[in-house]
Short mmCIF file of C-alpha atoms in Angstrom, two decimals:
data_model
loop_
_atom_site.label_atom_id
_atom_site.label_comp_id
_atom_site.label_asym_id
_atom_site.label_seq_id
_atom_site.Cartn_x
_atom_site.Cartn_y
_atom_site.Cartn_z
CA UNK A 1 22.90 -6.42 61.18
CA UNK A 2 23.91 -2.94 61.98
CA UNK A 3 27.75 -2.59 62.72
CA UNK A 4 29.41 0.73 64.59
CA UNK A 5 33.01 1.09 64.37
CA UNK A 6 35.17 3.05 66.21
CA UNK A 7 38.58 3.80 65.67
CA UNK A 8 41.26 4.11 67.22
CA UNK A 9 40.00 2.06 70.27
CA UNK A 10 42.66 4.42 72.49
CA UNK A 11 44.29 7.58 71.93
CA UNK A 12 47.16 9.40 73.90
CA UNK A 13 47.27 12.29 73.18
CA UNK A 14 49.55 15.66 73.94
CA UNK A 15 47.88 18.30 75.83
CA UNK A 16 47.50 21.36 73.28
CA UNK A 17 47.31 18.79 70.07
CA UNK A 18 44.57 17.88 67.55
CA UNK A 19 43.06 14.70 66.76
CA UNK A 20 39.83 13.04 65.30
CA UNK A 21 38.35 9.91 66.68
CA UNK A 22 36.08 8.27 63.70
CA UNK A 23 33.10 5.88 63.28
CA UNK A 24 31.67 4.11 60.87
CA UNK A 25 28.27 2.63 60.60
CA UNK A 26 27.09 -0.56 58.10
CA UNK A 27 23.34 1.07 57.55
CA UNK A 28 21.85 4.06 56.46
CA UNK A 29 20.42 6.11 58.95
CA UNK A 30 20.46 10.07 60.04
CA UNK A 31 20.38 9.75 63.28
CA UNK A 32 24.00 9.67 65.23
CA UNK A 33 24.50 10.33 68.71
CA UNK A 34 27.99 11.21 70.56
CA UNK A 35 28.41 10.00 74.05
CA UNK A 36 31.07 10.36 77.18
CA UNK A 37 30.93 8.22 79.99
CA UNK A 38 34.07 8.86 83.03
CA UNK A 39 35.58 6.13 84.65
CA UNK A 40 32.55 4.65 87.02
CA UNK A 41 30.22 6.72 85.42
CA UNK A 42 27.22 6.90 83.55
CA UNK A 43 26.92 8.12 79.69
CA UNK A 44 26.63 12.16 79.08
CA UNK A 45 25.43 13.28 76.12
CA UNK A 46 27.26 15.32 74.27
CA UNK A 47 25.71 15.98 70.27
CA UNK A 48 22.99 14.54 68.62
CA UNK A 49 23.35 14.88 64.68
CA UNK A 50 20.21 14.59 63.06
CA UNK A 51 21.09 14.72 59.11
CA UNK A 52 23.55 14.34 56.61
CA UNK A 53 26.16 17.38 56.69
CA UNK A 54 25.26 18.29 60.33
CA UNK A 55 27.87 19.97 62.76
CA UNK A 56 27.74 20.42 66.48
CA UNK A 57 30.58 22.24 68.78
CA UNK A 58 30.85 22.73 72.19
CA UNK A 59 34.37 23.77 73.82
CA UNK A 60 36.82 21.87 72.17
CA UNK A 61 35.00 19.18 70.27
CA UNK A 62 33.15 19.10 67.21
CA UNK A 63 31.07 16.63 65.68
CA UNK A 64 29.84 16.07 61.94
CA UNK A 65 28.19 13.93 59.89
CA UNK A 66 27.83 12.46 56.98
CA UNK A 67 25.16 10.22 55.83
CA UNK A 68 26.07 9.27 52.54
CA UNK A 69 29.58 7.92 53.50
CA UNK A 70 27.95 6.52 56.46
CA UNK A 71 30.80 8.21 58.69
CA UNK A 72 30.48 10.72 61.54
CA UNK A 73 33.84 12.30 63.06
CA UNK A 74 34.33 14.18 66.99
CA UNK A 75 37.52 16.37 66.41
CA UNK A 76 39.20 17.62 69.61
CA UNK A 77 41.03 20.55 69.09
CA UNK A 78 43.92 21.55 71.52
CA UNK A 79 42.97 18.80 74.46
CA UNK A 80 43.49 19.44 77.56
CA UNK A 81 43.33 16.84 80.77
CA UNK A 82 39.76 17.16 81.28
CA UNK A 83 38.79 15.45 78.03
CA UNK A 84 40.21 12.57 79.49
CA UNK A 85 37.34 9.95 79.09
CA UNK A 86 35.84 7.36 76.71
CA UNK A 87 34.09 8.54 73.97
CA UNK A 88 31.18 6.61 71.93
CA UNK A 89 29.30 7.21 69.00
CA UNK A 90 26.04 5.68 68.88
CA UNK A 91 23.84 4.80 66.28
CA UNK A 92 19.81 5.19 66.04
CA UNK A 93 17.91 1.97 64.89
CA UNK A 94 14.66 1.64 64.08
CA UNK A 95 12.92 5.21 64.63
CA UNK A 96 14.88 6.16 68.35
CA UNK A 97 13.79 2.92 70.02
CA UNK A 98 17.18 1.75 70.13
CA UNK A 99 21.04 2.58 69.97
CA UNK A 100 23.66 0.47 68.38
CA UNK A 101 27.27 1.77 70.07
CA UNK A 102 30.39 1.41 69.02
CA UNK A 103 33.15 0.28 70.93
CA UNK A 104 34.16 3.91 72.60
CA UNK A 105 37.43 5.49 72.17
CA UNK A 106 39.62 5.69 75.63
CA UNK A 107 41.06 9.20 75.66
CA UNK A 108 43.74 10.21 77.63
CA UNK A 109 45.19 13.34 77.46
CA UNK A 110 48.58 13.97 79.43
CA UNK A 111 51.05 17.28 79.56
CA UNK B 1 14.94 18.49 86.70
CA UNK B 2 15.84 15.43 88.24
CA UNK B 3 17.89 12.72 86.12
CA UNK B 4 17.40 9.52 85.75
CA UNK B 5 17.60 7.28 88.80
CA UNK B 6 18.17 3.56 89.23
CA UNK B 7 18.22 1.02 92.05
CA UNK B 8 19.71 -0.06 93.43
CA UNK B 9 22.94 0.64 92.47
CA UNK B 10 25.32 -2.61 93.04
CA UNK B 11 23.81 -5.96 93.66
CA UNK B 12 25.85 -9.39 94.07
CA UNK B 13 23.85 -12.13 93.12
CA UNK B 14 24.76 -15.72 93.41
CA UNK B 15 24.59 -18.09 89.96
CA UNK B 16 21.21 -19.55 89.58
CA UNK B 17 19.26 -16.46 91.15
CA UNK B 18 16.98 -13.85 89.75
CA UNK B 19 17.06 -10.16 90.44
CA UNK B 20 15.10 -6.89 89.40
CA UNK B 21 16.71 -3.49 88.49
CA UNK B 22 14.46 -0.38 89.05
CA UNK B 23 14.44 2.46 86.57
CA UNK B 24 12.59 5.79 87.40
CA UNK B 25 12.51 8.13 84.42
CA UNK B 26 13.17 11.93 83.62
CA UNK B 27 9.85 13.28 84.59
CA UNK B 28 7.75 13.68 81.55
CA UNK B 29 9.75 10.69 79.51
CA UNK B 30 7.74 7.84 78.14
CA UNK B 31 10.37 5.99 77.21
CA UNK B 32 12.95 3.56 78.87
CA UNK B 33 15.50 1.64 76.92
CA UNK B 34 17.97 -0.62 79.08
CA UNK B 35 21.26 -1.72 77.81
CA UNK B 36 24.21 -4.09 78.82
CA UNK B 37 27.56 -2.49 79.31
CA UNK B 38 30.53 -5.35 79.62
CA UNK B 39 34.39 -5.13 78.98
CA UNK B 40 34.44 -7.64 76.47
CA UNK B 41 30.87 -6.82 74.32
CA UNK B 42 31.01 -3.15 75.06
CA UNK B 43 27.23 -2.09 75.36
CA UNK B 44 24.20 -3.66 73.72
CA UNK B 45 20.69 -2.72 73.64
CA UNK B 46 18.36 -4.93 75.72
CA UNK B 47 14.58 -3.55 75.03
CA UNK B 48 13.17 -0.38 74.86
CA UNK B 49 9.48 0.44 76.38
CA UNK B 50 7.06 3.39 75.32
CA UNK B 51 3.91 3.71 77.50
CA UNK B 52 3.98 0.11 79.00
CA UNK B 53 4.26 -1.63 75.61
CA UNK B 54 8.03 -3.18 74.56
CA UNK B 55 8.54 -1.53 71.29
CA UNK B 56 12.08 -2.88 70.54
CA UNK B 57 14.07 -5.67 71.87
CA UNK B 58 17.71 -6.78 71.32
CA UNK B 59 19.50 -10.04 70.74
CA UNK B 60 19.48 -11.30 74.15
CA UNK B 61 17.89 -14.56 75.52
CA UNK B 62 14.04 -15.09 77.29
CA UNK B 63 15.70 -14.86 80.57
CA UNK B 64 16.26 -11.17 80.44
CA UNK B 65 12.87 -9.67 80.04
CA UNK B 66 11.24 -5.97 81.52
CA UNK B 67 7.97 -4.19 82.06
CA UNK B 68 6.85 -0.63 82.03
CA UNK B 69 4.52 0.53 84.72
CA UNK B 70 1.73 3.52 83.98
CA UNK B 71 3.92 6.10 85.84
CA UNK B 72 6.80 5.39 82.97
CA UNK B 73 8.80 3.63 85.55
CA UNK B 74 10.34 0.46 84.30
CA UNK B 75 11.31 -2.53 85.33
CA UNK B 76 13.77 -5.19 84.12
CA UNK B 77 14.21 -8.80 85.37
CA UNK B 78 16.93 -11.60 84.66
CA UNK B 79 16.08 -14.56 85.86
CA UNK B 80 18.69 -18.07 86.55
CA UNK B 81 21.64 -15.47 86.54
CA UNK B 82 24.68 -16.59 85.20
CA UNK B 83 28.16 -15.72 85.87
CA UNK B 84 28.25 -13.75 82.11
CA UNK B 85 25.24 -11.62 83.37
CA UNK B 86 27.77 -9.62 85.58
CA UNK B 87 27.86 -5.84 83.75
CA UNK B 88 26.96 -2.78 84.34
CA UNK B 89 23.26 -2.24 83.18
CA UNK B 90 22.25 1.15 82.42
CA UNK B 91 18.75 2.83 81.61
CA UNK B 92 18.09 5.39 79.63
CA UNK B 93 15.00 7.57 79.03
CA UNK B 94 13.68 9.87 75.97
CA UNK B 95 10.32 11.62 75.07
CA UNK B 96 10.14 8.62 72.61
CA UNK B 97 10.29 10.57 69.40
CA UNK B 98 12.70 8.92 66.69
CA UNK B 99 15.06 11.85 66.95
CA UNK B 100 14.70 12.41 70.58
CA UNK B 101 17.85 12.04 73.06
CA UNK B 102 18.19 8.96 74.99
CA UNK B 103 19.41 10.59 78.91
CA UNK B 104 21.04 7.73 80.90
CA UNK B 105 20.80 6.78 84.62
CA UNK B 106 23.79 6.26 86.69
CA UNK B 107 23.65 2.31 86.22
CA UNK B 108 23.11 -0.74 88.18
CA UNK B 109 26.73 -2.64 88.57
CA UNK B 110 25.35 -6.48 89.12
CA UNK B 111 28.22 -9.23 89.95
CA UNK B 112 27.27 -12.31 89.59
CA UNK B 113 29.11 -15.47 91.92
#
């Protein structure tokens, strides 16, 4: 059974500061997907990594991968309130018919 | 480019009931993949359909089942609702390549009494 762990579950952070939310998969695969979904809101894409060693930025986040230790990492560099939101990282399973999610990190970013 | 639209967009629903969620699709996306999002289970992949066939389905019992319709739009159905079938279910749809993204619709919020 294919497992997606997220960690931490919920992060306060300092506007300005740096941190990395991480997760984990149980099964090989290439295919990783980063999501955000606002409170009451739907999920918004935000990087598809498609193979092992791949990087995606936009703004203040970054996303890698790595196939091989079965890990893929979103780093937020100097947050600010607007990346206030839960993040997940999702998992492709059997050839993009479905994702497995993890359990979404709760972000909130105060001054 | 319109997004992904479903309906309707709350429903309450007494225990013992059955009720359909609508899902209308990106235009030009095959695909439709529904999933379960709940507090406790976070969310969980229901079934995913590609040209009117079910190509994947998830862990989840006979009374939840869907359909796909020739126009991509897709329909999903749970039938003798029970009070653990309140969630938020979402939709999602995708060309229906295996690296293709999966764009999600604003959700159906179902409560269940």
């Amino acid at each position: 059974e294919l497992k997606v762990e997220q960690n931490p579950l919920f992060l306060s952070m300092q506007e300005g500061k740096n941190y990395t939310i991480y997760c984990n998969y149980s099964t090989t695969s290439d295919r990783l997907y980063w999501y955000r979904q606002d409170p009451g809101k739907s999920l918004e894409s935000l990087f598809v990594l498609l193979s092992n060693g791949a990087v995606k930025q936009e703004g203040r986040l970054m996303a890698s991968l790595d196939t091989k230790a079965r890990l893929s990492t979103l780093h937020i560099t100097a947050a600010v309130h607007d990346l206030s939101a839960t993040y997940f990282c999702a998992v492709d399973y059997q050839a993009g018919t479905a994702l497995i999610f993890g359990k979404g990190t709760t972000l909130s970013v105060s001054s | 480019k319109a997004g992904v639209t479903q309906t309707p967009r709350y429903l309450i629903k007494t225990r013992g009931q059955q009720v359909t969620l609508s899902c209308s699709p990106i235009s030009g996306h095959r695909s439709v993949s529904w999933y379960q999002q709940t507090p406790g289970q976070g969310l969980q992949f229901l079934f995913e359909y590609f040209s009117e066939t079910q190509r994947n389905k998830g862990n989840f019992p006979g009374r939840f089942s869907g359909r796909q319709f020739s126009n991509s739009r897709s329909e999903m159905n749970v039938s003798t609702l029970e009070l653990g079938d309140s969630a938020l279910y979402l939709c999602a749809s995708s060309l229906g390549g295996n690296t293709d993204t999966q764009y999600f619709g604003p959700g159906t919020r179902l409560t269940v009494l």
